[in-house]
Coordinates of C-alpha atoms in Angstrom, one line a residue:
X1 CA -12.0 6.4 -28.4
X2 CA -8.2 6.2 -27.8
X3 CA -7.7 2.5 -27.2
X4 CA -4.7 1.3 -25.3
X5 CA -2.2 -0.9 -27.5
X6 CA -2.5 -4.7 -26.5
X7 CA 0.6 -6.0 -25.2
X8 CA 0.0 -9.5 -25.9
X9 CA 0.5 -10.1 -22.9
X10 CA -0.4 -14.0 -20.7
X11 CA -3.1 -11.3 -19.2
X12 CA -4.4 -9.5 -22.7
X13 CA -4.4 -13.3 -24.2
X14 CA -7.0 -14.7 -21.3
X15 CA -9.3 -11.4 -21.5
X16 CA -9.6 -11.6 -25.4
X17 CA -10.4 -15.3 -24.7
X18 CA -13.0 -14.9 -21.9
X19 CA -14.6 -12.3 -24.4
X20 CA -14.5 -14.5 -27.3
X21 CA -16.0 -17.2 -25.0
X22 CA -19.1 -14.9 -24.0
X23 CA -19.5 -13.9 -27.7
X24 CA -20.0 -17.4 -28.5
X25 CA -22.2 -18.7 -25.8
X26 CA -24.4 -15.4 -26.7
X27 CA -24.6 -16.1 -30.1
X28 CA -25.9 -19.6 -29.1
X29 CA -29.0 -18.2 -27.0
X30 CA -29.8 -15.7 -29.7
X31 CA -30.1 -18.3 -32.3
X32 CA -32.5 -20.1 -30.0
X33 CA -34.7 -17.0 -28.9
X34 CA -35.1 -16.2 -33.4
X35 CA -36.0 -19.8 -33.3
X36 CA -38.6 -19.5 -31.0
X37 CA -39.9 -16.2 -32.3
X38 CA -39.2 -16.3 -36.1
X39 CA -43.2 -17.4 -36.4
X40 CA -44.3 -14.5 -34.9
X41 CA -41.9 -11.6 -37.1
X42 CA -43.1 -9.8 -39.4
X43 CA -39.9 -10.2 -42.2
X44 CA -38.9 -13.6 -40.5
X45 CA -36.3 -14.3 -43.3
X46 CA -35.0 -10.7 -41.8
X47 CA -34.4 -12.6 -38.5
X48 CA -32.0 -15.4 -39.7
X49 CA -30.1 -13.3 -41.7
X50 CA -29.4 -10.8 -38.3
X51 CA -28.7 -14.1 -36.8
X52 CA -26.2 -15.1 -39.9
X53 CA -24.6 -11.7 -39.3
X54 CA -23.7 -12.2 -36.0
X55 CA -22.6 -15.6 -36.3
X56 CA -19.9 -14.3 -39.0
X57 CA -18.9 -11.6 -37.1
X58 CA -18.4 -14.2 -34.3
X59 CA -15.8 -16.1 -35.9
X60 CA -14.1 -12.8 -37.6
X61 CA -14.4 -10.9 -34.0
X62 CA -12.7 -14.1 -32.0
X63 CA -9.3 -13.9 -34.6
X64 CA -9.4 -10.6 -34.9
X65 CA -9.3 -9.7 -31.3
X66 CA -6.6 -12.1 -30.3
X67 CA -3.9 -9.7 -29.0
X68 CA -0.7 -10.6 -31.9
X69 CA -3.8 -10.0 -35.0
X70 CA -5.2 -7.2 -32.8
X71 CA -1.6 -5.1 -32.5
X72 CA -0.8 -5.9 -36.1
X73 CA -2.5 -3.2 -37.6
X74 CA -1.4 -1.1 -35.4
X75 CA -3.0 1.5 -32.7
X76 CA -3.7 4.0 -34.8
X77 CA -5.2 1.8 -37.5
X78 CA -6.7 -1.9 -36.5
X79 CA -6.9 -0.8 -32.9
X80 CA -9.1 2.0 -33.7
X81 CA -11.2 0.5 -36.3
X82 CA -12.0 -2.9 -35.1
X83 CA -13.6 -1.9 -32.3
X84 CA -15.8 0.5 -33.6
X85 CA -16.7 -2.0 -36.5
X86 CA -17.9 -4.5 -33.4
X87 CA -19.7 -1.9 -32.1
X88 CA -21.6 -1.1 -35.3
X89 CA -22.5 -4.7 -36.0
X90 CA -24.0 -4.6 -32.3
X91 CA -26.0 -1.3 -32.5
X92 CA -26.9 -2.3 -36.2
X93 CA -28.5 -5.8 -35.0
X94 CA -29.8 -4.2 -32.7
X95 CA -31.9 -1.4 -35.2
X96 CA -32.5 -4.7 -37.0
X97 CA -35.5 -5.2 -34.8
X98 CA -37.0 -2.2 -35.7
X99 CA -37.6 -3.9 -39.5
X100 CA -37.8 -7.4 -38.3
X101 CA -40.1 -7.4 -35.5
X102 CA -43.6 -6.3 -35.4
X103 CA -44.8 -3.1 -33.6
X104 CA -47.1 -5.3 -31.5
X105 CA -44.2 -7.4 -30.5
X106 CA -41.5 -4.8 -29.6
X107 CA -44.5 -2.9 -27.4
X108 CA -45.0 -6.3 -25.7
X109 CA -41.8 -6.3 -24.0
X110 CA -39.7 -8.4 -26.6
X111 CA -36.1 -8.9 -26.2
X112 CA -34.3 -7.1 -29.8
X113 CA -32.7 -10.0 -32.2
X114 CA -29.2 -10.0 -30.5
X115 CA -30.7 -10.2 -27.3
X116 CA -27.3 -10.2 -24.8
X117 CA -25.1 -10.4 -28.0
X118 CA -24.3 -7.1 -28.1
X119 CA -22.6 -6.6 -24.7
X120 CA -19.8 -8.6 -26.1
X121 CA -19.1 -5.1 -27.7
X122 CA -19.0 -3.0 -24.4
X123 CA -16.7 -6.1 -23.2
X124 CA -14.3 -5.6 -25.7
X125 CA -14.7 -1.6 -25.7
X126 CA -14.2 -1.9 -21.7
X127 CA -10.9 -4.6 -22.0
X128 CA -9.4 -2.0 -24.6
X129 CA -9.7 1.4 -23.5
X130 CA -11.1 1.0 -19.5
X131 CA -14.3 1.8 -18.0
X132 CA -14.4 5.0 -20.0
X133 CA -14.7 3.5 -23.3
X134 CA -16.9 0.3 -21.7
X135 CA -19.5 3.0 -20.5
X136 CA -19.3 5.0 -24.2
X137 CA -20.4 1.5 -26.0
X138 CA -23.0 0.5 -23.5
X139 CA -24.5 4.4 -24.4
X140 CA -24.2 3.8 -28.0
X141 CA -26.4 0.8 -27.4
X142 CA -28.7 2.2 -25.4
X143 CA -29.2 4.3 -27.7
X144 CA -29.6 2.0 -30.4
X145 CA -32.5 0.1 -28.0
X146 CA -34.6 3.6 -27.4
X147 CA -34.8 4.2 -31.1
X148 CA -36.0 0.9 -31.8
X149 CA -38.9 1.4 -29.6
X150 CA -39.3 5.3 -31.1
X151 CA -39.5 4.0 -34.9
X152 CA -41.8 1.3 -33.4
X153 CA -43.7 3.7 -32.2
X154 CA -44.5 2.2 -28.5
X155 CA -46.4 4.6 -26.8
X156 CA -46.1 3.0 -23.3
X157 CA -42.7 3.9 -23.4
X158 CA -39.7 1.7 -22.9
X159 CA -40.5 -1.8 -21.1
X160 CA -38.8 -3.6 -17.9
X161 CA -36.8 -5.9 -20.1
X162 CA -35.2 -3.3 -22.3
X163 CA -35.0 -0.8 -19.1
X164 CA -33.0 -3.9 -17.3
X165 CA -30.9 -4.9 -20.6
X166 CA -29.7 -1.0 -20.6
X167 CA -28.7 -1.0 -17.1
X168 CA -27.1 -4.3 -17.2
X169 CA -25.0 -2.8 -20.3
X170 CA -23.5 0.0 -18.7
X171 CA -22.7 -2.2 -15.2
X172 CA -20.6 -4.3 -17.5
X173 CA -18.9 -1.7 -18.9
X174 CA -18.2 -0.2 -16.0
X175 CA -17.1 -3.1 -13.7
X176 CA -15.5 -5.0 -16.4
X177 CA -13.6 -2.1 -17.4
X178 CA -12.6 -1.3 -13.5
X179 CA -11.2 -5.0 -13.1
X180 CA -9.4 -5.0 -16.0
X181 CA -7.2 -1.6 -15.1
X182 CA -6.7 -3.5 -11.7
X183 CA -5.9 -6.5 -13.4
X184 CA -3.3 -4.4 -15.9
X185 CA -1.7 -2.7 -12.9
X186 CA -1.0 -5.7 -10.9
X187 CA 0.5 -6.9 -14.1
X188 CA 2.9 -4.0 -14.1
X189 CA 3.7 -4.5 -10.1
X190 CA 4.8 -8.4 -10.8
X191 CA 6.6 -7.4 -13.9
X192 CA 8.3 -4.5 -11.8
X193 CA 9.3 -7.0 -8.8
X194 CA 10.8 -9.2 -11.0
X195 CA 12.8 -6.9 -12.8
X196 CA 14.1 -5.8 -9.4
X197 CA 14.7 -8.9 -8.1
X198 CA 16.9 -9.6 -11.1
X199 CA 18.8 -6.2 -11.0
X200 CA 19.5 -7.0 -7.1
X201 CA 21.3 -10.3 -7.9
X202 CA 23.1 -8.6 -10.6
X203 CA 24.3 -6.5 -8.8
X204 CA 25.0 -8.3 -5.8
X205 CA 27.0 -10.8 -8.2
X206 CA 29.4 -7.9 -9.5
X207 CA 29.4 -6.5 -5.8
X208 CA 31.2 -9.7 -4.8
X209 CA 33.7 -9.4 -8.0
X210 CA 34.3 -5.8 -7.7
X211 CA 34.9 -6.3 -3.8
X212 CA 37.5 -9.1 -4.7
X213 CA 39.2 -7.3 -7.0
X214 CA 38.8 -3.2 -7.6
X215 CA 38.3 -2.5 -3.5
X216 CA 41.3 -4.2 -2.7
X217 CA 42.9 -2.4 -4.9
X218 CA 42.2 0.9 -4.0
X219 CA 42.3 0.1 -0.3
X220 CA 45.8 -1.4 -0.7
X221 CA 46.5 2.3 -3.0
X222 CA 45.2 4.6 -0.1
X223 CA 47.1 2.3 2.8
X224 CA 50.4 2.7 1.1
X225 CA 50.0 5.8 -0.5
X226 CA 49.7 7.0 3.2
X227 CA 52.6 5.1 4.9
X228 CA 55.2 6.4 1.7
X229 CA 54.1 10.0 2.6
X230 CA 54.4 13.1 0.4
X231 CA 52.4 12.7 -3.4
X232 CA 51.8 9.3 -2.8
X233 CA 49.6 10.2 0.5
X234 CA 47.4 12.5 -2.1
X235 CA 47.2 9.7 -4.3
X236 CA 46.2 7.4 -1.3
X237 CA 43.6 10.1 0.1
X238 CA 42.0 10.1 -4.0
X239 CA 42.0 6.3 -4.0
X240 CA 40.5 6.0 -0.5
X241 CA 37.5 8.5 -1.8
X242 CA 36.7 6.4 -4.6
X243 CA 36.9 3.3 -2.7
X244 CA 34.2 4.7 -0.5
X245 CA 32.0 6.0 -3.4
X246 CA 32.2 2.6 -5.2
X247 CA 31.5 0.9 -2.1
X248 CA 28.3 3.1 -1.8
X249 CA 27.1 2.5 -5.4
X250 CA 27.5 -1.1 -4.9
X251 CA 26.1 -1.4 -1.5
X252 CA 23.2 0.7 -2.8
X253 CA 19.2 -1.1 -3.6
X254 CA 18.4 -1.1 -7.2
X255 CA 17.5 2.1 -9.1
X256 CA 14.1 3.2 -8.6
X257 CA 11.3 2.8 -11.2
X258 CA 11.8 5.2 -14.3
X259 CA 8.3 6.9 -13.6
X260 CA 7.0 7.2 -10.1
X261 CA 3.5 7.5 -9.2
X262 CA 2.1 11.4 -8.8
X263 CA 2.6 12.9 -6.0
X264 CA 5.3 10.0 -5.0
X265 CA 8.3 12.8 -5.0
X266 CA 11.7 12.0 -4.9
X267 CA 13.8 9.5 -2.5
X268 CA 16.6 12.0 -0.3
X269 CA 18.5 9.0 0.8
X270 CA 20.5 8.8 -2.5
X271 CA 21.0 12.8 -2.9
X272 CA 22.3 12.3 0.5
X273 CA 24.5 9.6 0.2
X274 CA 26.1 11.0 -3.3
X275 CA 28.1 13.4 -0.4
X276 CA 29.5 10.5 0.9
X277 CA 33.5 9.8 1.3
X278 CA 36.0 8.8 3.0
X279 CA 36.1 11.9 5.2
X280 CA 32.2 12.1 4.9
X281 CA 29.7 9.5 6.6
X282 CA 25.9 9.2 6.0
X283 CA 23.6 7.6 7.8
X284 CA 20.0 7.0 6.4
X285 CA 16.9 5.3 6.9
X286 CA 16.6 1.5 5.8
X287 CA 13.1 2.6 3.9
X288 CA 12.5 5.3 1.2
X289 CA 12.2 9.4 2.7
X290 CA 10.3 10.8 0.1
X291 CA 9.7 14.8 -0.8
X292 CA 8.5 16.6 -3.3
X293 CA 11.4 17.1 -6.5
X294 CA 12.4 20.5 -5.4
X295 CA 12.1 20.3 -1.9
X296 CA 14.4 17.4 -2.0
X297 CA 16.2 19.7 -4.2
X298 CA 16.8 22.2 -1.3
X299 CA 17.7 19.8 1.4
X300 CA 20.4 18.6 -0.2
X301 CA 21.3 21.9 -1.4
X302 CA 21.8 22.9 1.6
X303 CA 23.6 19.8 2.7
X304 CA 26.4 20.3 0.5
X305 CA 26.7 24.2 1.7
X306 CA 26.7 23.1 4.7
X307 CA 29.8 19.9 4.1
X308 CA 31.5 23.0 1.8
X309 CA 31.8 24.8 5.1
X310 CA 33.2 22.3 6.8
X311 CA 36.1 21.7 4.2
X312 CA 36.6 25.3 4.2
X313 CA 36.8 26.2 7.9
X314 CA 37.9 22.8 9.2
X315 CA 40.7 21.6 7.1
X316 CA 41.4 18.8 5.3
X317 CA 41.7 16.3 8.0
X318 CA 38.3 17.5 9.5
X319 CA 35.4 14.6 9.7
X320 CA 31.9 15.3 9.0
X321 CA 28.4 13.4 9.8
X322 CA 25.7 13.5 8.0
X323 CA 22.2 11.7 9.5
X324 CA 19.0 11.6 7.8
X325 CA 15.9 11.1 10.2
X326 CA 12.2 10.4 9.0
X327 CA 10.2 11.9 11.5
X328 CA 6.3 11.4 12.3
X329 CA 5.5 14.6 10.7
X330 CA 9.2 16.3 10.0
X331 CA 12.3 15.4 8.2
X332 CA 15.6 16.4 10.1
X333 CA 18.8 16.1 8.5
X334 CA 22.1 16.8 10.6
X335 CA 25.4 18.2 9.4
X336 CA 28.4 17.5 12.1
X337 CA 32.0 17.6 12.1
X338 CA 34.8 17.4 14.7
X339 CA 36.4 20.5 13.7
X340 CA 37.2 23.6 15.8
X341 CA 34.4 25.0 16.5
X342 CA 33.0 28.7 16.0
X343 CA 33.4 31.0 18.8
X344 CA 29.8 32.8 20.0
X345 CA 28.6 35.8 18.1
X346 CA 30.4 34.3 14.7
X347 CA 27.6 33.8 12.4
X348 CA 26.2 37.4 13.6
X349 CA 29.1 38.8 12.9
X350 CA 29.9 37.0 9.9
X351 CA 26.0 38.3 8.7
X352 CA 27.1 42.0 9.8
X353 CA 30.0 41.9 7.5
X354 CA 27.9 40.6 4.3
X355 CA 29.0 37.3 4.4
X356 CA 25.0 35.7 3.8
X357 CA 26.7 31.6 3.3
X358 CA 25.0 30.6 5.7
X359 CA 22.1 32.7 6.1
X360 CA 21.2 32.3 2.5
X361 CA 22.3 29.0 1.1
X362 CA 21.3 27.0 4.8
X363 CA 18.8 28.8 6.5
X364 CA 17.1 30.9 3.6
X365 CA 16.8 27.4 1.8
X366 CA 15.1 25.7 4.8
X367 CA 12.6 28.7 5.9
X368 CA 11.3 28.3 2.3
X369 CA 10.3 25.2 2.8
X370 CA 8.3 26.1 6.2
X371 CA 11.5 24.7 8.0
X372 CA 13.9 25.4 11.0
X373 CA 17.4 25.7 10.9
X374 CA 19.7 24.8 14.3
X375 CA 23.0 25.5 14.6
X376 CA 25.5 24.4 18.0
X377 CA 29.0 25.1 18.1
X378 CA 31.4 25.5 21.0
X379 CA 35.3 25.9 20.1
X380 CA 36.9 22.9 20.4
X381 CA 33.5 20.7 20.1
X382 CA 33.0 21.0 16.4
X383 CA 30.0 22.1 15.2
X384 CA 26.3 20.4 14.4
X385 CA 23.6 21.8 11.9
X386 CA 19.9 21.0 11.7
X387 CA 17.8 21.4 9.5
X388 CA 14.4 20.4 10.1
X389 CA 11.2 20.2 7.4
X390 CA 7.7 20.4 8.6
X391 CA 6.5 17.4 6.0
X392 CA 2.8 18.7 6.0
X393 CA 4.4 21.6 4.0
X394 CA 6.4 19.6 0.9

């Protein structure tokens, strides 16, 4: 069994409890079915010393399992060995019947010594490693309860009782198990939506102090820089970019989680928005676009070919556009500027004459994915690319 380090968590501390509860109130009933019963065993001293057994284990097990002890050892030590020591005392009181009981007895339908004792094991097994590991225990003692009636040598086979015990074993280990991975992932989703609610007000807190101070700044740099003319304008056109990227970072939600869920992909809106400046604008959805890593990859691949043409061909003072839209079953993003234009029959041409820009690093990257590629231009109207992705295909 791998077992899953405790946490020590509010959550780890009230399953170890509920567990150490059950153990107890177990032990309790078993002590009163030997009492009953001792009369009729055949080694009845054999039957109180099971029971002293599980009463020490009892108060060893209910320490012992508390998450802090429980981690101390570490996984690879204590959190490996202590719960295959519970389950051996479990299958080994349960064998204990075998030697305590009579043949008679056990063919009669007769509960074994620990009676449901020894599903505080497969509780413990399922809290630690899942369902997995709560089913594997609940074998183990099934086990144990088949070759019990085997060395007795029962030749009607197993009885109802024992049948219904074995059943009831591996239900617990299984649904136990189940609830607590529900329980442990719910755990992770509070933790996670605190954490974020802290990181928004942190960073809406330095927003406001950046905003009062560095974005004045800069804006004040770029609205000067351009009324004095000559190096100063550059200087005001470099201050006026990173003015816009600050205010994008700031303005920005809070980073995603480290590790998303398979199959989750990756967000586009911030590969988008990373083009953004004071000559560029984008425009994307209020909720997440998600596509797979490399598709994403591609989009906003071609993206930046596409804003690179622009700043080539249009000239410094061109503006461009980009709009991110999260279609039913497609995702379209839109390149457009206000420059010139291109005059029909360029891009042909332009293919004719080996120069593959756009072909390859626009369309070529979008017909990989499955998608479309439109592109309108008129001279004097600036020009507007599409680029549209089927979503059934990333």
């Amino acid at each position: 069994m791998t077992a899953a380090e405790p946490r020590g968590t509010g959550l780890e501390t009230a399953l170890w409890r509920a567990v150490a509860v059950y153990r107890g109130l177990a032990l309790c009933y078993a002590a009163v079915v030997i009492a009953m019963n001792s009369g009729g065993y055949a080694h009845p001293l054999g039957g109180w010393a099971v029971l002293a057994v599980m009463a020490g284990w009892t108060g060893y097990a209910s320490f012992a399992f508390v998450p802090a002890a429980f981690a101390s050892g570490g996984p690879g030590r204590r959190g490996r060995v202590l719960p295959a020591a519970d389950l051996a005392v479990a299958a080994g009181c349960v064998l204990a019947t075998a030697w305590v009981e009579t043949s008679e007895n056990i063919a009669a339908g007769r509960p074994t010594l620990p009676v449901s004792w020894v599903a505080a094991a497969v509780l413990a097994w399922a809290v630690v490693g899942g369902r997995r590991a709560g089913i594997a225990a609940a074998a183990v003692l099934a086990a144990a309860n088949l070759l019990v009636h085997a060395v007795a040598g029962t030749s009607g086979g197993i009885g109802g009782t024992t049948f219904n015990g074995i059943v009831l074993l591996f239900l617990a280990g299984l649904v136990v198990g189940h609830v607590v991975r529900l329980a442990r992932e719910a755990e992770a989703r509070l933790a996670r939506a605190v954490e974020l609610e802290a990181a928004t007000r942190e960073r809406e807190r330095l927003a406001r102090r950046i905003h009062d101070s560095v974005l004045q700044v800069l804006a004040m740099v770029q609205r000067r820089g351009g009324e004095l003319g000559g190096e100063a304008a550059e200087l005001g056109r470099l201050a006026g970019e990173q003015e816009a990227a600050l205010r994008s970072l700031v303005g920005a939600g809070p980073a995603a989680p480290p590790a998303a869920a398979p199959g989750a992909g990756t967000d586009l809106r911030p590969l988008l928005t990373g083009h953004a400046s004071t000559s560029v604008t984008v425009s994307t959805p209020a909720t997440e676009v998600r596509l797979p890593a490399q598709a994403a990859g591609e989009v906003e691949a071609a993206v930046a070919a596409a804003l690179d043409n622009v700043r080539r061909h249009c000239g410094d003072g061109a503006r461009a556009w980009v709009l991110l839209e999260d279609g039913e079953g497609t995702v379209t993003v839109s390149v457009r500027d206000d420059g010139p234009g291109m005059p029909p029959g360029r891009l042909d041409r332009a293919a004719a004459d080996g120069r593959l820009g756009v072909a390859q690093s626009i369309r070529g990257r979008i017909a990989d994915l499955g998608g479309t590629v439109s592109i309108v231009s008129a001279e004097g109207d600036g020009t507007e690319v599409e680029m549209t992705v089927p979503r059934a295909r990333v």
